[in-house]
Short mmCIF file of C-alpha atoms in Angstrom, two decimals:
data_model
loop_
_atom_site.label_atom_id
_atom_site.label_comp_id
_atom_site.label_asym_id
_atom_site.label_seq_id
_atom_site.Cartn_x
_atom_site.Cartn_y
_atom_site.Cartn_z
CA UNK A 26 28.41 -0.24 -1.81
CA UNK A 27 28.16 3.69 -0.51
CA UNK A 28 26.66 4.08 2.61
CA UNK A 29 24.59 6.83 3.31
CA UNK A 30 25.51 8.61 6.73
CA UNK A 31 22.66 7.10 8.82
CA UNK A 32 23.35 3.82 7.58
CA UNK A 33 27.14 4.53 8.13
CA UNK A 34 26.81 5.41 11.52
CA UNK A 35 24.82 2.88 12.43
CA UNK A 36 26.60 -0.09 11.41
CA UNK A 37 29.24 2.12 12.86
CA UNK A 38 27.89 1.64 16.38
CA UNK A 39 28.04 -2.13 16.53
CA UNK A 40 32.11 -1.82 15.75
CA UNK A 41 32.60 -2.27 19.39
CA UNK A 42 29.91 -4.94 20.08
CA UNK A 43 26.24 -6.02 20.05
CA UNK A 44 24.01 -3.41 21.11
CA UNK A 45 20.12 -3.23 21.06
CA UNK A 46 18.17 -0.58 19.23
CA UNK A 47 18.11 2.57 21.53
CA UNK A 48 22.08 1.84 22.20
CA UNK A 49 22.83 2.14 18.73
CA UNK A 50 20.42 5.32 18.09
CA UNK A 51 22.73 6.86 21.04
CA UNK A 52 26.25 5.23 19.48
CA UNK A 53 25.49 6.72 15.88
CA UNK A 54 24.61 10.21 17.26
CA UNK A 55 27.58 10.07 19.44
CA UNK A 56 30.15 8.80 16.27
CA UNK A 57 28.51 11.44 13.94
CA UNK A 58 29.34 14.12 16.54
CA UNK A 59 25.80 15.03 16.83
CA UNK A 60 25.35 15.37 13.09
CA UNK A 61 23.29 12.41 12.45
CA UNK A 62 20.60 11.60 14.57
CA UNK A 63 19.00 8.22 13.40
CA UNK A 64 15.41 7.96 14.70
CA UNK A 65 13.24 4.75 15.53
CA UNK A 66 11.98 4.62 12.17
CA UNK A 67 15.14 5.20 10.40
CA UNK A 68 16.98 3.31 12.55
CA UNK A 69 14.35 -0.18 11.72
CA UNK A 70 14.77 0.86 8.19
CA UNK A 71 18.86 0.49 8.00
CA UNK A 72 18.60 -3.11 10.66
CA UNK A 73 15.76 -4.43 8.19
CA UNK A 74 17.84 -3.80 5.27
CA UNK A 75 21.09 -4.66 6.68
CA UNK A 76 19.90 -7.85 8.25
CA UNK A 77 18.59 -8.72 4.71
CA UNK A 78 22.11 -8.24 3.10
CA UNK A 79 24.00 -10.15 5.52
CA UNK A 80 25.62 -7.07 7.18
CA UNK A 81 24.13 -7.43 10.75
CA UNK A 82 22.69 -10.14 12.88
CA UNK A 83 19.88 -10.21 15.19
CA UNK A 84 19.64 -12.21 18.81
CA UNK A 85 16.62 -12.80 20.59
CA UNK A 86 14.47 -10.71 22.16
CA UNK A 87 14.71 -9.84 25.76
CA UNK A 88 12.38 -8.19 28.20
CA UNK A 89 14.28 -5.06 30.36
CA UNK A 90 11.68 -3.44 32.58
CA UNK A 91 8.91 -4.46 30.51
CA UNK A 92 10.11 -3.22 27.56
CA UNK A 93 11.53 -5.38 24.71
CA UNK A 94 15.05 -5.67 22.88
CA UNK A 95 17.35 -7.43 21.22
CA UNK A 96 20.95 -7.13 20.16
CA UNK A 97 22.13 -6.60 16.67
CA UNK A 98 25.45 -7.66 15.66
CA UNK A 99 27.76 -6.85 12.94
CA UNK A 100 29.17 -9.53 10.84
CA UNK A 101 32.38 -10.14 9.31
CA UNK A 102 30.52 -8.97 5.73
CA UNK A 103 29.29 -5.73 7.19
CA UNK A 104 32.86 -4.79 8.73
CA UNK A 105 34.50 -5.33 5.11
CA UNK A 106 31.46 -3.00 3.69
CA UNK A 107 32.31 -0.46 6.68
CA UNK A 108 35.59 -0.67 6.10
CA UNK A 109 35.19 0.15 2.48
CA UNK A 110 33.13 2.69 3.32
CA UNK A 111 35.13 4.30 5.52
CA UNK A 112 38.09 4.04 3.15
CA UNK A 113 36.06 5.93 0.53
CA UNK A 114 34.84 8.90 2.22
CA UNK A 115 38.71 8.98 3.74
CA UNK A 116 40.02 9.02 0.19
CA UNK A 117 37.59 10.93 -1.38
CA UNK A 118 38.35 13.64 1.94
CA UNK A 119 42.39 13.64 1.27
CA UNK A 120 42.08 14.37 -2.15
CA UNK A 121 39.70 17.83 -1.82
CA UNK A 122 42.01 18.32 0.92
CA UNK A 123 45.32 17.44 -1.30
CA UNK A 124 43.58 19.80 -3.98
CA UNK A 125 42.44 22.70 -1.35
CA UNK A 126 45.95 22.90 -0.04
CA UNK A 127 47.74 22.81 -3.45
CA UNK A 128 45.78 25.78 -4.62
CA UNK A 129 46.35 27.72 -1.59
CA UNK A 130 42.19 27.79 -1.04
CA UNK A 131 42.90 27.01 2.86
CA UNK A 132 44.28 28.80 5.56
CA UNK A 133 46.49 26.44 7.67
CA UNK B 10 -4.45 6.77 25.39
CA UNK B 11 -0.64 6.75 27.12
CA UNK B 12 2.44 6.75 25.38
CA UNK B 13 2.93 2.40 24.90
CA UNK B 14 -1.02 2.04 23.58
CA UNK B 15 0.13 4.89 21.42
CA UNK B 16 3.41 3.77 20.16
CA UNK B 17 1.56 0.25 19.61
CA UNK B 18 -1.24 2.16 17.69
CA UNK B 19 1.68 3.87 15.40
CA UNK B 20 3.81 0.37 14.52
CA UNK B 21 0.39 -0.70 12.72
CA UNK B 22 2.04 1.36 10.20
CA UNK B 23 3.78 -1.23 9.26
CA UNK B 24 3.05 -4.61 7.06
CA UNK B 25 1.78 -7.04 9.48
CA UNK B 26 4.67 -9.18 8.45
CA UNK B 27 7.10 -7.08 10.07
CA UNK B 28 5.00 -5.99 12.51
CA UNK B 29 4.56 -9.35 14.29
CA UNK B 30 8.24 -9.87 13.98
CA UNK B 31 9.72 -6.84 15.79
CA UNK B 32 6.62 -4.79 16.50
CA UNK B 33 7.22 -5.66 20.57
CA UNK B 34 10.80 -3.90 19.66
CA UNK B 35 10.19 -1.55 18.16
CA UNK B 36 7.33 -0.26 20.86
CA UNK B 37 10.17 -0.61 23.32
CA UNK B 38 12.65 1.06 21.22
CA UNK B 39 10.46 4.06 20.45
CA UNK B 40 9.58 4.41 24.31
CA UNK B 41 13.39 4.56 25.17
CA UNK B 42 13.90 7.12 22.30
CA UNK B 43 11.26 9.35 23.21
CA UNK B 44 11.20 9.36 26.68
CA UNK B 45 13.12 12.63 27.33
CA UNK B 46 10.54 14.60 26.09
CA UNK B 47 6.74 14.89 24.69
CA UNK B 48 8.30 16.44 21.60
CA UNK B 49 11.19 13.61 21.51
CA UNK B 50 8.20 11.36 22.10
CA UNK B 51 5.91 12.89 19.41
CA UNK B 52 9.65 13.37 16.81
CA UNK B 53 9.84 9.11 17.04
CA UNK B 54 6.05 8.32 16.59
CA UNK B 55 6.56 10.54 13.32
CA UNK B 56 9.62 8.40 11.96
CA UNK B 57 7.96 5.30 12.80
CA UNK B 58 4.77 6.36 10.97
CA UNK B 59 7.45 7.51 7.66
CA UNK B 60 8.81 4.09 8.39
CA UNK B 61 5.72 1.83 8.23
CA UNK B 62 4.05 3.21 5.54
CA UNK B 63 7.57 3.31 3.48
CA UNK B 64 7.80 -0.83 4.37
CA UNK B 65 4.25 -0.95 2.98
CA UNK B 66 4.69 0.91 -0.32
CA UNK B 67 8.00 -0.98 -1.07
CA UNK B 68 5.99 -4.11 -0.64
CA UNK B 69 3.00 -3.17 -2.76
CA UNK B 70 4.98 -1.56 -5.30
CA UNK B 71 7.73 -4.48 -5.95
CA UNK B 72 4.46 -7.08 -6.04
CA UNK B 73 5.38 -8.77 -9.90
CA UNK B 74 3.60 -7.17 -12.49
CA UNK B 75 1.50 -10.51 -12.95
CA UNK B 76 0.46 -10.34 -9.76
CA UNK B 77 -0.52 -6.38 -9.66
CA UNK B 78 -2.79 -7.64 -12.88
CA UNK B 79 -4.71 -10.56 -11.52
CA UNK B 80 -5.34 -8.80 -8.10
CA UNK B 81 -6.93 -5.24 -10.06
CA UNK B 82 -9.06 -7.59 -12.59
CA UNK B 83 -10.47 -9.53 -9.21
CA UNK B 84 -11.23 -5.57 -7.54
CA UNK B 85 -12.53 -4.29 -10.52
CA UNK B 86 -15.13 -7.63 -11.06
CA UNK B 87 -16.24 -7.20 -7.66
CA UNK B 88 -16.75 -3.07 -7.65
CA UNK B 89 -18.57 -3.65 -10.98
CA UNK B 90 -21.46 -5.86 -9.38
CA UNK B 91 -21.41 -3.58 -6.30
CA UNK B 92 -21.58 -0.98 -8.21
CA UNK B 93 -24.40 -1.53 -10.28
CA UNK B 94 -26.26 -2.84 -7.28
CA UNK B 95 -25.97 0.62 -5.36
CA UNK B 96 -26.66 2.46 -8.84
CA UNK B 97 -30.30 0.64 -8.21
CA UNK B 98 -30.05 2.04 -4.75
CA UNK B 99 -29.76 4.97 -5.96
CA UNK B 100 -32.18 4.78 -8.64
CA UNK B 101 -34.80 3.43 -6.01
CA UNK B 102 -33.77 6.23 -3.77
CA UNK B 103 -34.46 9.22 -6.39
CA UNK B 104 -37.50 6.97 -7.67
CA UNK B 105 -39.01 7.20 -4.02
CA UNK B 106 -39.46 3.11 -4.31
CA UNK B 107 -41.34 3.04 -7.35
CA UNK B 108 -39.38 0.95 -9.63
CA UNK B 109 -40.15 -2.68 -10.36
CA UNK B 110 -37.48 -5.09 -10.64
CA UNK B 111 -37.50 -7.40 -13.71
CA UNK B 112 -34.89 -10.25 -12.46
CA UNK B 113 -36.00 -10.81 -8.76
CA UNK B 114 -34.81 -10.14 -5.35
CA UNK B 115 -32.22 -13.37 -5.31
CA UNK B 116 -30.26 -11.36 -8.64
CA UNK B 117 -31.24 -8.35 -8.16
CA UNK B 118 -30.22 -7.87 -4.63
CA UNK B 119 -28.88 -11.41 -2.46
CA UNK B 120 -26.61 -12.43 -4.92
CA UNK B 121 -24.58 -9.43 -5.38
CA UNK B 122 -24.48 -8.56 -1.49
CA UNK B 123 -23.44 -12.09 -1.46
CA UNK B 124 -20.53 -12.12 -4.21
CA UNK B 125 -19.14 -8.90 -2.48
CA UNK B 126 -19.67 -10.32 1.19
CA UNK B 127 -17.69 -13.33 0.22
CA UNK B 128 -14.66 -11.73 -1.18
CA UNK B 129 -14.45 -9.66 1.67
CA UNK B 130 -14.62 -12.61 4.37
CA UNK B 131 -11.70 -13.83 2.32
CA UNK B 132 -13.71 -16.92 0.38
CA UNK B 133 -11.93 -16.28 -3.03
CA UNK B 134 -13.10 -19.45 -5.21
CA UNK B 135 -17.19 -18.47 -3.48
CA UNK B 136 -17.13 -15.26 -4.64
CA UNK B 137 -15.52 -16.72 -8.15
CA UNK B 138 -18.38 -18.77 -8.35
CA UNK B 139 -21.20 -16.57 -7.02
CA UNK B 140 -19.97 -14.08 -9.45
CA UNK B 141 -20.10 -16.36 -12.33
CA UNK B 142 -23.25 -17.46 -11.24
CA UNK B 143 -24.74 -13.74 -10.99
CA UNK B 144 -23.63 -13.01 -14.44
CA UNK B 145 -25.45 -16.34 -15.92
CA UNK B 146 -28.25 -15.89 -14.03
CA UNK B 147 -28.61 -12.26 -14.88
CA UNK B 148 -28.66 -12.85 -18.87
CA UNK B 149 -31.30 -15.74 -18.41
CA UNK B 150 -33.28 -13.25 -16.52
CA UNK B 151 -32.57 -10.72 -18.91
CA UNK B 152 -31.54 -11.62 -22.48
CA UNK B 153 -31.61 -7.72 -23.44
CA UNK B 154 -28.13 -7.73 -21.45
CA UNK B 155 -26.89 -8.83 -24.23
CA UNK B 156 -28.87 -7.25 -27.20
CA UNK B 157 -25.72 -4.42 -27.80
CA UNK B 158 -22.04 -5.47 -28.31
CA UNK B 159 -21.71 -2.55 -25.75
CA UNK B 160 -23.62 -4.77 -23.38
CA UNK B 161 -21.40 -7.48 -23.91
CA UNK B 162 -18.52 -5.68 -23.41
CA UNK B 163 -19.37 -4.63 -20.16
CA UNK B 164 -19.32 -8.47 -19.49
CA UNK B 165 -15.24 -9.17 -20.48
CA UNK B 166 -13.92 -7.73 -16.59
CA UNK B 167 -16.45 -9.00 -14.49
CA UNK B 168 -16.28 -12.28 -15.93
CA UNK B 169 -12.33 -12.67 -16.35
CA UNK B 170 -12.40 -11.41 -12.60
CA UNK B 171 -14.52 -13.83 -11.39
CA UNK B 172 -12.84 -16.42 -13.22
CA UNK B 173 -9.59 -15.64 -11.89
CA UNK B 174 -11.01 -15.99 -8.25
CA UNK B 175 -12.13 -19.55 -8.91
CA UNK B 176 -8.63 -20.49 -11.17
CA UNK B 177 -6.25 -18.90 -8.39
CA UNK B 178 -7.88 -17.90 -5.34
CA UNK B 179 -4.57 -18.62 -3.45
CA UNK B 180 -2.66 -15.99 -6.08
CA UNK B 181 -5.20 -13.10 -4.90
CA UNK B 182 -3.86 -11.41 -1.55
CA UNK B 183 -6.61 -11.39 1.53
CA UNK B 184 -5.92 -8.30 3.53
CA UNK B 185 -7.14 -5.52 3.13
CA UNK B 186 -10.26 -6.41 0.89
CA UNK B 187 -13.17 -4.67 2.59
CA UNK B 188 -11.91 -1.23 0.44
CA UNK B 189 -13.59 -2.82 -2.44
CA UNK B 190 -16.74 -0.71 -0.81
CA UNK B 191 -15.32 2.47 -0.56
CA UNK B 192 -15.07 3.61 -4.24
CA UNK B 193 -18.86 2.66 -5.08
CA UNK B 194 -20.23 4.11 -1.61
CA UNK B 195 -18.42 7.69 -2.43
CA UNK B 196 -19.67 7.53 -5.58
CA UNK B 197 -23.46 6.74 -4.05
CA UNK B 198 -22.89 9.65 -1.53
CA UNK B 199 -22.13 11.98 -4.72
CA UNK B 200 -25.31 10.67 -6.42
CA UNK B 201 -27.51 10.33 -4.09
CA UNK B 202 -26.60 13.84 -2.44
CA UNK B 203 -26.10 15.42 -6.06
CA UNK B 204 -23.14 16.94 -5.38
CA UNK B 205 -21.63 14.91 -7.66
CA UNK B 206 -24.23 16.00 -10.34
CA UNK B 207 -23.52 19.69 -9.77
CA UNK B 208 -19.54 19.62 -9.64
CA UNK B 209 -19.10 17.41 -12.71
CA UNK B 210 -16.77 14.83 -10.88
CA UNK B 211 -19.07 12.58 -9.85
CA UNK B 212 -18.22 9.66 -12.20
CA UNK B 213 -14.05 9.92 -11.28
CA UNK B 214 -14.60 10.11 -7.78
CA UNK B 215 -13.87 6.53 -7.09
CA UNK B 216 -10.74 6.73 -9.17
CA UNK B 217 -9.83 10.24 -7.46
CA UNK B 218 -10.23 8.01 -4.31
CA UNK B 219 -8.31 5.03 -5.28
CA UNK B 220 -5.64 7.12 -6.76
CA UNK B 221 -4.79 8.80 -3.54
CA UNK B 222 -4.17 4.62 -2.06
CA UNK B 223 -2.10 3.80 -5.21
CA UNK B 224 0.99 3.65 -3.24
CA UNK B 225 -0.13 1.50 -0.96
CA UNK B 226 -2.47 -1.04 -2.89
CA UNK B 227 -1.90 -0.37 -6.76
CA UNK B 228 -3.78 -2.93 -7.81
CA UNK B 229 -6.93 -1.82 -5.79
CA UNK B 230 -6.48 1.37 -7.80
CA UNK B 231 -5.87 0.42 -11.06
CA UNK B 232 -8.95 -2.27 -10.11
CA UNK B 233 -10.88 1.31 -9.97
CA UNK B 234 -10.04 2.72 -13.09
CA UNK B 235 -10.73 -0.69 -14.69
CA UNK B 236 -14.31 -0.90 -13.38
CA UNK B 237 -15.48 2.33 -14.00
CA UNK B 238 -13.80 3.44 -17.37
CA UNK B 239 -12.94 -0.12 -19.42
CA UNK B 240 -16.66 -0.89 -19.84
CA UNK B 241 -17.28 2.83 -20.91
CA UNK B 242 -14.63 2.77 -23.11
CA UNK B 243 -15.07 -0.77 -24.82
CA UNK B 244 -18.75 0.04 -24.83
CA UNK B 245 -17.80 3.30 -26.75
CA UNK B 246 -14.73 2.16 -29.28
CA UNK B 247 -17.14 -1.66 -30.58
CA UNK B 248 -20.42 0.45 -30.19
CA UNK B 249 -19.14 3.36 -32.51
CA UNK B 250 -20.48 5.95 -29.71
CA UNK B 251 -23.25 3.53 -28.59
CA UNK B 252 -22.07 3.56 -24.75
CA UNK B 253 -22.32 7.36 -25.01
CA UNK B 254 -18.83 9.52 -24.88
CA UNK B 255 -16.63 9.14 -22.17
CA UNK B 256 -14.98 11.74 -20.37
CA UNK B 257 -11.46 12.90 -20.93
CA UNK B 258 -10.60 12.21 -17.63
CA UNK B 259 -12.53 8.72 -17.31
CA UNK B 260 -10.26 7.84 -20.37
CA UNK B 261 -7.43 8.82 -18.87
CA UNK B 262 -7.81 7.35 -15.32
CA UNK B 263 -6.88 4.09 -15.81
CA UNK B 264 -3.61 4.72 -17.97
CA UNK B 265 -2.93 7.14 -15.28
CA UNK B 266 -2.86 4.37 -12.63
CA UNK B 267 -1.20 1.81 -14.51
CA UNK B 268 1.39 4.53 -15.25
CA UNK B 269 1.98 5.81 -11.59
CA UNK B 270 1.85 2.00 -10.66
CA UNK B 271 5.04 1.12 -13.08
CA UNK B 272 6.91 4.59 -11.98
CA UNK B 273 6.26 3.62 -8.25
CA UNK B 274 7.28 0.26 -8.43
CA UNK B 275 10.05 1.24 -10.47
CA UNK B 276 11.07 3.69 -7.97
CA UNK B 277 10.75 1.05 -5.24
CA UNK B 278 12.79 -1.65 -6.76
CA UNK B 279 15.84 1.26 -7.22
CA UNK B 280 15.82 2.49 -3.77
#
C-alpha cells in the first residue's frame, strides 16, 4: 500500500504514542520538516480512512478546556504498513542515489 | 458569529453521519489549529469545508447503481406533478385568472401540493399512493389524457415513480428531499419573468440547475433530466414528431447526467 506524504506523516506521528488530533497535525509537520502541513480537513480525511482499514484506533472523547478530543492510536497493522512504507521510499531513495553517484551526476 | 459557532457552521459540510460522530472533534480540533491566526483560522475552515463536501460526494457517488435508479425515478415522478401544477400557475398568471379548470380544485390543485408535501415530510408510501391516486383520478376527470400515445407516455415515470414509493419507501433516502422544488420554481421564475423565453434556455434550466448538485445528489439530477426530457422524448420517438421536436440539448441532458454520474462514482470508488 503507498502512502501518500500526508498520510505518511501522519500515521507517522502516532509512532511514539496516542495523540489527539491537533498533536498529530503538529507531529506530522514537525517529522516532514515543515514540508507537509496536514490541515483539519486533511487530517479527518487520513483518521477516517485509516480507522476504516484497521491502521489506527480511536479512544473516547474527552473535554480539555471546553474543547473536545480524543486519542488515535496506531495498531500493530498500521506499523507493518508504515514500515513498508518507509522501506519503499528508503529503497526507492538509495537506488537514484546508487545511480546519481555511479554516473558522477553529484557533487559529494 | 465567533470563531466555535463558525467552525460548527463549517463541519455541516459534512454527512450527518460523520458529523454526529466526531463533529464535537473536529470543532475542537479546528479551534486548536487555527488559533494562531485569523488567516490560520480562516486556512482550517477552508480544509474542513474541502473535507465535508469530499465525504459527501464519495458517499453519493459510491450509492449502488440500483439505488442511484430507484431514488431519480421517485424525483423525477414527483417534479413531474409539481411541475405541471406550477406550469398552470403560470398559465393562470399570464392568463390574468381567466382560465377555467376542467378537473376541479381537489386534482387540479390539493392533490398535487399534497403528493409533493408528503414526500418532502418524508411519508414515502403517502406520497406513493397520493401520486397514484392523482394520476387515476386525473384520467377519469379527463379521458383526453390519454387520447395520444404521446399522452400516455408521459404517464410511464410518474407512475413507475410513484409505484416505487409505495413498493420500497424504506429503499428511497429521506434527507435532503425538499430540492425536489427547486428545479420547477427556477423554471417558473424563467417563465413567468420571460427571461427564459428571450434567452432560449428556459426549458434546461432545471437540468442546468441539477447538474451543478450532481456530485452531491446524482440521483436528484439525473431525476431532472428524467422529468423534463423522457416524456418529450418518448412523446416524440412513439408519436412520430407528435410531442413536437425536442431540443438538442433537452436530448442530451439526461445521458449527460447518467454519464457524469457513472464517471463520478467511478472516480469515487478508485480514490
Amino acid at each position: 500500500m503507498e502512502l501518500r506524504p500526508p498520510s505518511y506523516f501522519t500515521l507517522a506521528a502516532l509512532i511514539d504514542g496516542p495523540l489527539h488530533g491537533y498533536a498529530i497535525m503538529r507531529r506530522a509537520g514537525e517529522l516532514s520538516g515543515g514540508t507537509v502541513r496536514v490541515t483539519t480537513g486533511t487530517l479527518y480525511s487520513i483518521i477516517e480512512r485509516a480507522t476504516a482499514e484497521g491502521l489506527v484506533t480511536a479512544g473516547q472523547p474527552y473535554l480539555v478546556a471546553g474543547r473536545e478530543r480524543r486519542d488515535y492510536v496506531l495498531t500493530p497493522a498500521g506499523r507493518i504498513v508504515l514500515q513498508e512504507e518507509a522501506t519503499r521510499l528508503a529503497r526507492a531513495a538509495r537506488t537514484v542515489s546508487t545511480r546519481l553517484k555511479a554516473t558522477g551526476a553529484v557533487a559529494t | 458569529m465567533n470563531r466555535r459557532r463558525l467552525a460548527e457552521v463549517v463541519t455541516r459540510a459534512y454527512p450527518v453521519d460523520l458529523r454526529t460522530e466526531r463533529g464535537a472533534e473536529l470543532v475542537g480540533t479546528l479551534l486548536d489549529a487555527g488559533e494562531e491566526s485569523l488567516v490560520a483560522f480562516v486556512h482550517q475552515l477552508g480544509s474542513v469545508l474541502r473535507a465535508g463536501l469530499a465525504a459527501r460526494v464519495r458517499i453519493a457517488l459510491t450509492l449502488a447503481p440500483a439505488q442511484i435508479a430507484i431514488y431519480a425515478l421517485t424525483w423525477g415522478a414527483v417534479m413531474v406533478v409539481l411541475g405541471s401544477e406550477l406550469d398552470l400557475v403560470g398559465f393562470v398568471i399570464h392568463a390574468r385568472g381567466q382560465v377555467v379548470l376542467p378537473a376541479g380544485i381537489l386534482v387540479t390543485w390539493v392533490l398535487p401540493a399534497l403528493v409533493v408535501l408528503a414526500f418532502i415530510m418524508k411519508r414515502s408510501r403517502t406520497c406513493g399512493l397520493l401520486g397514484i391516486a392523482l394520476i387515476v383520478l386525473r384520467l377519469a376527470l379527463e379521458p383526453l389524457l390519454m387520447s395520444t400515445t404521446w399522452q400516455v407516455a408521459q404517464l410511464v415515470l410518474p407512475v413507475s415513480g410513484f409505484a416505487l414509493l409505495i413498493v420500497a419507501p424504506d429503499r428511497i433516502p429521506s434527507s435532503g428531499r425538499w430540492a425536489v422544488v427547486v428545479p420547477t420554481v427556477a423554471f417558473l421564475c424563467f417563465d413567468v419573468t420571460q427571461i427564459g423565453f428571450y434567452s432560449g434556455v428556459d426549458v434546461i434550466v432545471p437540468v442546468l440547475l441539477a447538474l451543478c448538485l450532481l456530485p452531491f445528489q446524482p440521483a436528484f439530477a439525473i431525476g431532472t433530466a428524467l422529468a423534463w426530457s423522457v416524456p418529450t422524448l418518448i412523446g416524440f420517438i412513439v408519436a412520430s414528431g407528435g410531442g413536437g421536436w425536442p431540443t438538442l440539448a433537452l436530448i442530451a441532458c439526461t445521458p449527460l447526467s447518467v454519464m457524469t454520474a457513472w464517471i463520478g462514482r467511478h472516480q469515487a470508488r478508485r480514490g
